[in-house]
mmCIF file of C-alpha atoms in Angstrom:
data_model
loop_
_atom_site.group_PDB
_atom_site.id
_atom_site.type_symbol
_atom_site.label_atom_id
_atom_site.label_comp_id
_atom_site.label_asym_id
_atom_site.label_seq_id
_atom_site.Cartn_x
_atom_site.Cartn_y
_atom_site.Cartn_z
ATOM 1 C CA MET M 1 -3.583 -12.309 -22.353
ATOM 2 C CA LYS M 2 -6.147 -10.157 -22.286
ATOM 3 C CA ASN M 3 -5.562 -9.292 -18.779
ATOM 4 C CA ILE M 4 -2.009 -8.213 -20.040
ATOM 5 C CA GLU M 5 -3.281 -6.492 -22.642
ATOM 6 C CA ASN M 6 -5.358 -3.916 -20.361
ATOM 7 C CA LEU M 7 -3.167 -3.386 -17.915
ATOM 8 C CA ILE M 8 -0.881 -2.318 -21.330
ATOM 9 C CA GLN M 9 -3.655 0.184 -22.397
ATOM 10 C CA LYS M 10 -3.939 1.130 -18.395
ATOM 11 C CA ALA M 11 -0.251 1.850 -18.455
ATOM 12 C CA VAL M 12 -0.200 4.234 -21.757
ATOM 13 C CA GLU M 13 -3.335 6.209 -20.337
ATOM 14 C CA LEU M 14 -1.836 6.815 -17.066
ATOM 15 C CA GLN M 15 1.244 7.585 -18.662
ATOM 16 C CA SER M 16 -0.554 9.650 -21.118
ATOM 17 C CA ASN M 17 -2.136 11.814 -18.607
ATOM 18 C CA GLY M 18 1.325 13.031 -16.957
ATOM 19 C CA LEU M 19 1.684 10.097 -14.082
ATOM 20 C CA THR M 20 5.164 8.629 -13.201
ATOM 21 C CA SER M 21 5.798 5.390 -13.782
ATOM 22 C CA ARG M 22 5.643 5.154 -9.488
ATOM 23 C CA GLN M 23 2.600 6.827 -9.668
ATOM 24 C CA ILE M 24 1.179 3.967 -12.482
ATOM 25 C CA ALA M 25 2.759 1.264 -10.169
ATOM 26 C CA ASP M 26 0.707 2.663 -7.251
ATOM 27 C CA GLU M 27 -2.359 2.661 -9.456
ATOM 28 C CA LEU M 28 -1.906 -0.853 -10.675
ATOM 29 C CA ASN M 29 -0.466 -2.001 -7.798
ATOM 30 C CA VAL M 30 2.407 -3.971 -9.721
ATOM 31 C CA SER M 31 6.409 -3.364 -9.332
ATOM 32 C CA ARG M 32 7.617 -0.628 -10.867
ATOM 33 C CA ASP M 33 9.677 -3.121 -13.005
ATOM 34 C CA THR M 34 6.498 -4.340 -14.351
ATOM 35 C CA VAL M 35 5.141 -1.000 -15.479
ATOM 36 C CA THR M 36 8.760 -0.334 -17.660
ATOM 37 C CA TRP M 37 7.709 -3.721 -19.153
ATOM 38 C CA LEU M 38 4.275 -2.720 -19.655
ATOM 39 C CA LEU M 39 5.157 0.660 -21.198
ATOM 40 C CA THR M 40 7.741 -1.062 -23.411
ATOM 41 C CA ARG M 41 5.616 -3.558 -24.621
ATOM 42 C CA ALA M 42 2.863 -1.163 -25.990
ATOM 43 C CA LYS M 43 5.723 0.444 -27.909
ATOM 44 C CA LYS M 44 6.457 -2.780 -30.363
ATOM 45 C CA ASP M 45 6.500 -6.542 -29.690
ATOM 46 C CA VAL M 46 9.074 -7.212 -26.580
ATOM 47 C CA SER M 47 9.978 -10.940 -26.849
ATOM 48 C CA THR M 48 11.380 -10.245 -22.761
ATOM 49 C CA PRO M 49 9.634 -12.222 -20.270
ATOM 50 C CA ALA M 50 7.295 -10.086 -18.101
ATOM 51 C CA PRO M 51 8.663 -9.517 -14.507
ATOM 52 C CA LYS M 52 7.920 -12.115 -11.985
ATOM 53 C CA ASP M 53 4.938 -10.083 -10.599
ATOM 54 C CA ILE M 54 1.324 -10.331 -8.832
ATOM 55 C CA SER M 55 -1.498 -7.778 -10.484
ATOM 56 C CA VAL M 56 -4.210 -6.892 -8.043
ATOM 57 C CA ASN M 57 -7.153 -5.192 -8.484
ATOM 58 C CA TRP M 58 -9.718 -5.088 -5.531
ATOM 59 C CA ALA M 59 -12.277 -2.681 -7.729
ATOM 60 C CA ASN M 60 -14.524 -4.518 -6.141
ATOM 61 C CA ILE M 61 -13.931 -4.222 -2.464
ATOM 62 C CA GLY M 62 -13.263 -0.435 -3.119
ATOM 63 C CA LYS M 63 -16.121 0.523 -5.185
ATOM 64 C CA ASN M 64 -18.606 -0.747 -2.387
ATOM 65 C CA ALA M 65 -18.546 0.786 1.517
ATOM 66 C CA TYR M 66 -20.435 -2.108 2.827
ATOM 67 C CA ARG M 67 -17.423 -4.267 1.234
ATOM 68 C CA LEU M 68 -15.028 -1.591 2.653
ATOM 69 C CA ARG M 69 -16.333 -1.465 6.203
ATOM 70 C CA ASN M 70 -16.249 -5.176 6.342
ATOM 71 C CA ILE M 71 -12.910 -5.490 5.199
ATOM 72 C CA SER M 72 -11.519 -2.765 7.516
ATOM 73 C CA LYS M 73 -13.099 -5.343 10.181
ATOM 74 C CA VAL M 74 -11.319 -8.294 9.073
ATOM 75 C CA LEU M 75 -8.163 -5.538 8.967
ATOM 76 C CA CYS M 76 -9.223 -4.774 12.621
ATOM 77 C CA ASP M 77 -9.480 -8.121 13.963
ATOM 78 C CA LEU M 78 -6.072 -9.005 12.316
ATOM 79 C CA VAL M 79 -4.361 -5.986 14.341
ATOM 80 C CA LEU M 80 -5.899 -6.966 17.336
ATOM 81 C CA GLU M 81 -4.668 -10.432 17.285
ATOM 82 C CA SER M 82 -0.557 -8.655 16.581
ATOM 83 C CA MET M 83 -1.619 -6.483 19.666
ATOM 84 C CA GLU M 84 -2.531 -9.362 22.115
ATOM 85 C CA GLN M 85 0.949 -10.964 20.119
ATOM 86 C CA THR M 86 3.107 -7.716 21.261
ATOM 87 C CA GLU M 87 1.484 -6.541 23.948
ATOM 88 C CA ASP M 88 1.204 -3.384 22.859
ATOM 89 C CA ASP M 89 -2.352 -1.431 21.904
ATOM 90 C CA VAL M 90 -2.769 1.177 19.295
ATOM 91 C CA ASP M 91 -3.673 5.021 19.966
ATOM 92 C CA LEU M 92 -3.949 5.886 15.863
ATOM 93 C CA ILE M 93 -4.262 4.765 12.683
ATOM 94 C CA VAL M 94 -2.070 6.241 9.865
ATOM 95 C CA GLY M 95 -3.919 6.029 6.054
ATOM 96 C CA ILE M 96 -0.885 5.830 3.288
ATOM 97 C CA GLY M 97 -2.749 8.110 0.485
ATOM 98 C CA LEU M 98 -4.692 7.491 -1.971
ATOM 99 C CA SER M 99 -5.732 3.920 -1.241
ATOM 100 C CA GLY M 100 -5.450 3.461 2.322
ATOM 101 C CA VAL M 101 -7.319 6.378 3.127
ATOM 102 C CA PRO M 102 -10.893 4.678 3.075
ATOM 103 C CA LEU M 103 -9.818 1.534 5.119
ATOM 104 C CA ALA M 104 -7.566 3.497 7.587
ATOM 105 C CA SER M 105 -11.065 6.042 8.447
ATOM 106 C CA LEU M 106 -12.993 2.857 8.536
ATOM 107 C CA MET M 107 -10.067 1.225 10.567
ATOM 108 C CA ALA M 108 -9.807 4.153 12.932
ATOM 109 C CA GLU M 109 -13.839 4.330 13.601
ATOM 110 C CA GLU M 110 -13.823 0.929 14.274
ATOM 111 C CA LEU M 111 -10.896 0.588 16.938
ATOM 112 C CA GLY M 112 -11.866 3.628 18.215
ATOM 113 C CA THR M 113 -8.135 6.225 17.310
ATOM 114 C CA ASP M 114 -7.738 9.028 16.092
ATOM 115 C CA LEU M 115 -6.658 9.256 12.202
ATOM 116 C CA ALA M 116 -3.987 10.532 10.579
ATOM 117 C CA ILE M 117 -3.300 10.891 6.472
ATOM 118 C CA PHE M 118 0.512 10.660 5.093
ATOM 119 C CA HIS M 119 0.861 11.592 1.486
ATOM 120 C CA ALA M 120 3.684 9.430 -0.176
ATOM 121 C CA HIS M 121 5.197 11.100 -3.193
ATOM 122 C CA TYR M 122 8.732 10.346 -5.338
ATOM 123 C CA ASP M 123 11.212 12.610 -6.458
ATOM 124 C CA PRO M 124 10.927 12.243 -10.113
ATOM 125 C CA ALA M 125 14.630 12.532 -10.711
ATOM 126 C CA ASP M 126 15.091 9.811 -7.877
ATOM 127 C CA ASP M 127 11.909 7.414 -7.973
ATOM 128 C CA ARG M 128 12.968 5.135 -5.068
ATOM 129 C CA SER M 129 13.456 7.953 -2.904
ATOM 130 C CA LEU M 130 10.265 8.722 -0.577
ATOM 131 C CA LYS M 131 9.192 11.935 -0.240
ATOM 132 C CA GLY M 132 5.724 13.070 1.672
ATOM 133 C CA ASP M 133 4.430 14.243 4.902
ATOM 134 C CA PHE M 134 1.141 13.925 7.114
ATOM 135 C CA SER M 135 -1.388 15.806 6.701
ATOM 136 C CA GLY M 136 -1.948 18.917 8.919
ATOM 137 C CA ASN M 137 -5.586 18.376 8.600
ATOM 138 C CA PHE M 138 -5.442 15.159 10.754
ATOM 139 C CA SER M 139 -3.778 13.831 13.610
ATOM 140 C CA THR M 140 -0.069 13.785 14.457
ATOM 141 C CA VAL M 141 1.571 11.182 15.172
ATOM 142 C CA ARG M 142 3.706 12.647 17.909
ATOM 143 C CA GLY M 143 3.630 10.482 21.036
ATOM 144 C CA LYS M 144 1.230 7.875 19.269
ATOM 145 C CA LYS M 145 1.189 4.368 18.815
ATOM 146 C CA CYS M 146 0.651 4.154 15.376
ATOM 147 C CA VAL M 147 -1.037 1.415 12.958
ATOM 148 C CA ILE M 148 -0.098 1.652 9.361
ATOM 149 C CA VAL M 149 -2.539 1.147 6.484
ATOM 150 C CA ASP M 150 -2.323 0.581 2.681
ATOM 151 C CA ASP M 151 -4.037 -1.475 0.035
ATOM 152 C CA VAL M 152 -0.551 -3.718 -0.924
ATOM 153 C CA ILE M 153 3.039 -3.586 -0.129
ATOM 154 C CA THR M 154 4.531 -4.621 -3.249
ATOM 155 C CA SER M 155 8.792 -3.904 -2.462
ATOM 156 C CA GLY M 156 8.071 -2.468 0.764
ATOM 157 C CA SER M 157 10.103 0.679 0.025
ATOM 158 C CA THR M 158 6.880 2.881 0.779
ATOM 159 C CA MET M 159 6.160 1.066 4.121
ATOM 160 C CA THR M 160 10.233 1.449 5.234
ATOM 161 C CA GLY M 161 9.947 4.995 4.132
ATOM 162 C CA VAL M 162 6.501 5.983 6.255
ATOM 163 C CA VAL M 163 8.277 3.772 9.292
ATOM 164 C CA LYS M 164 11.194 5.708 9.249
ATOM 165 C CA ARG M 165 8.697 9.363 8.963
ATOM 166 C CA ILE M 166 6.851 7.808 12.366
ATOM 167 C CA HIS M 167 9.688 7.657 13.978
ATOM 168 C CA GLU M 168 11.493 11.264 12.738
ATOM 169 C CA GLU M 169 7.935 12.707 14.007
ATOM 170 C CA GLY M 170 8.194 10.399 17.651
ATOM 171 C CA GLY M 171 5.444 8.270 17.006
ATOM 172 C CA LYS M 172 5.683 4.470 17.545
ATOM 173 C CA PRO M 173 4.829 2.459 14.512
ATOM 174 C CA VAL M 174 3.202 -1.203 16.783
ATOM 175 C CA ALA M 175 1.582 -2.635 13.195
ATOM 176 C CA ILE M 176 1.430 -2.956 9.416
ATOM 177 C CA ALA M 177 -1.851 -3.688 7.732
ATOM 178 C CA VAL M 178 -2.609 -3.896 4.273
ATOM 179 C CA LEU M 179 -4.926 -6.072 1.896
ATOM 180 C CA VAL M 180 -2.304 -7.708 0.301
ATOM 181 C CA ASP M 181 1.651 -8.114 0.588
ATOM 182 C CA LYS M 182 2.867 -9.391 -2.512
ATOM 183 C CA LYS M 183 6.896 -8.675 -0.941
ATOM 184 C CA GLY M 184 5.834 -11.833 1.818
ATOM 185 C CA ALA M 185 6.908 -9.873 4.344
ATOM 186 C CA GLU M 186 6.583 -10.760 8.582
ATOM 187 C CA VAL M 187 7.531 -7.619 8.737
ATOM 188 C CA ILE M 188 9.497 -4.724 7.616
ATOM 189 C CA SER M 189 11.181 -2.713 9.764
ATOM 190 C CA ASP M 190 10.761 -4.134 12.663
ATOM 191 C CA VAL M 191 6.908 -3.421 12.682
ATOM 192 C CA PRO M 192 4.832 -6.579 12.214
ATOM 193 C CA VAL M 193 2.913 -6.864 8.658
ATOM 194 C CA ARG M 194 -0.780 -7.997 9.018
ATOM 195 C CA PRO M 195 -2.570 -8.511 5.715
ATOM 196 C CA LEU M 196 -5.342 -9.962 4.530
ATOM 197 C CA VAL M 197 -3.750 -12.204 2.059
ATOM 198 C CA ARG M 198 0.264 -13.111 1.721
ATOM 199 C CA ILE M 199 1.919 -13.944 -1.488
ATOM 200 C CA VAL M 200 4.464 -16.362 -1.068
ATOM 201 C CA ARG M 201 6.030 -17.496 -4.139
ATOM 202 C CA VAL M 202 7.067 -21.367 -4.705
ATOM 203 C CA ASP M 203 9.955 -21.583 -7.324
#
């Protein structure tokens, strides 16, 4: 119960700082439904059951550059294994801001590829419609075979949107690498998903 109370407190704090439910979900690595439940529960004692979700706290990796580098090497190994299976290669690592950027930077260095950064954001009026674009300070995706990197896949909507944007910009997504796949997806938008950990629900 203490972990739930901590999540409630953090969700309320983030909301008071002006973050949207989507941004809170991204920060806490939970679904938007869970954020709604946390914020509702903070206002009063609710008896409705919590959404089926898993909170992912990877701060023990993120706060330590040595651990980040080694986890990035593991993700590189998973990507290379995927490339062998698909007989493809990779020219570019695309990090999804904010959490995917440090992993993507280290992976690009390890694999000797270019680096692109995608800044995802959502229209406050339509929390499910991905906006965002590639930073002009990094590589272009045009004509490149791209590996997309992020920390966690929850619903897959952000990843689906980024795959679409890469196609629109003339790139080819060849793999997705994440720390945790909470969706349990083998592929998203026809792109293979290579997680360090895949969550599979047994009902």
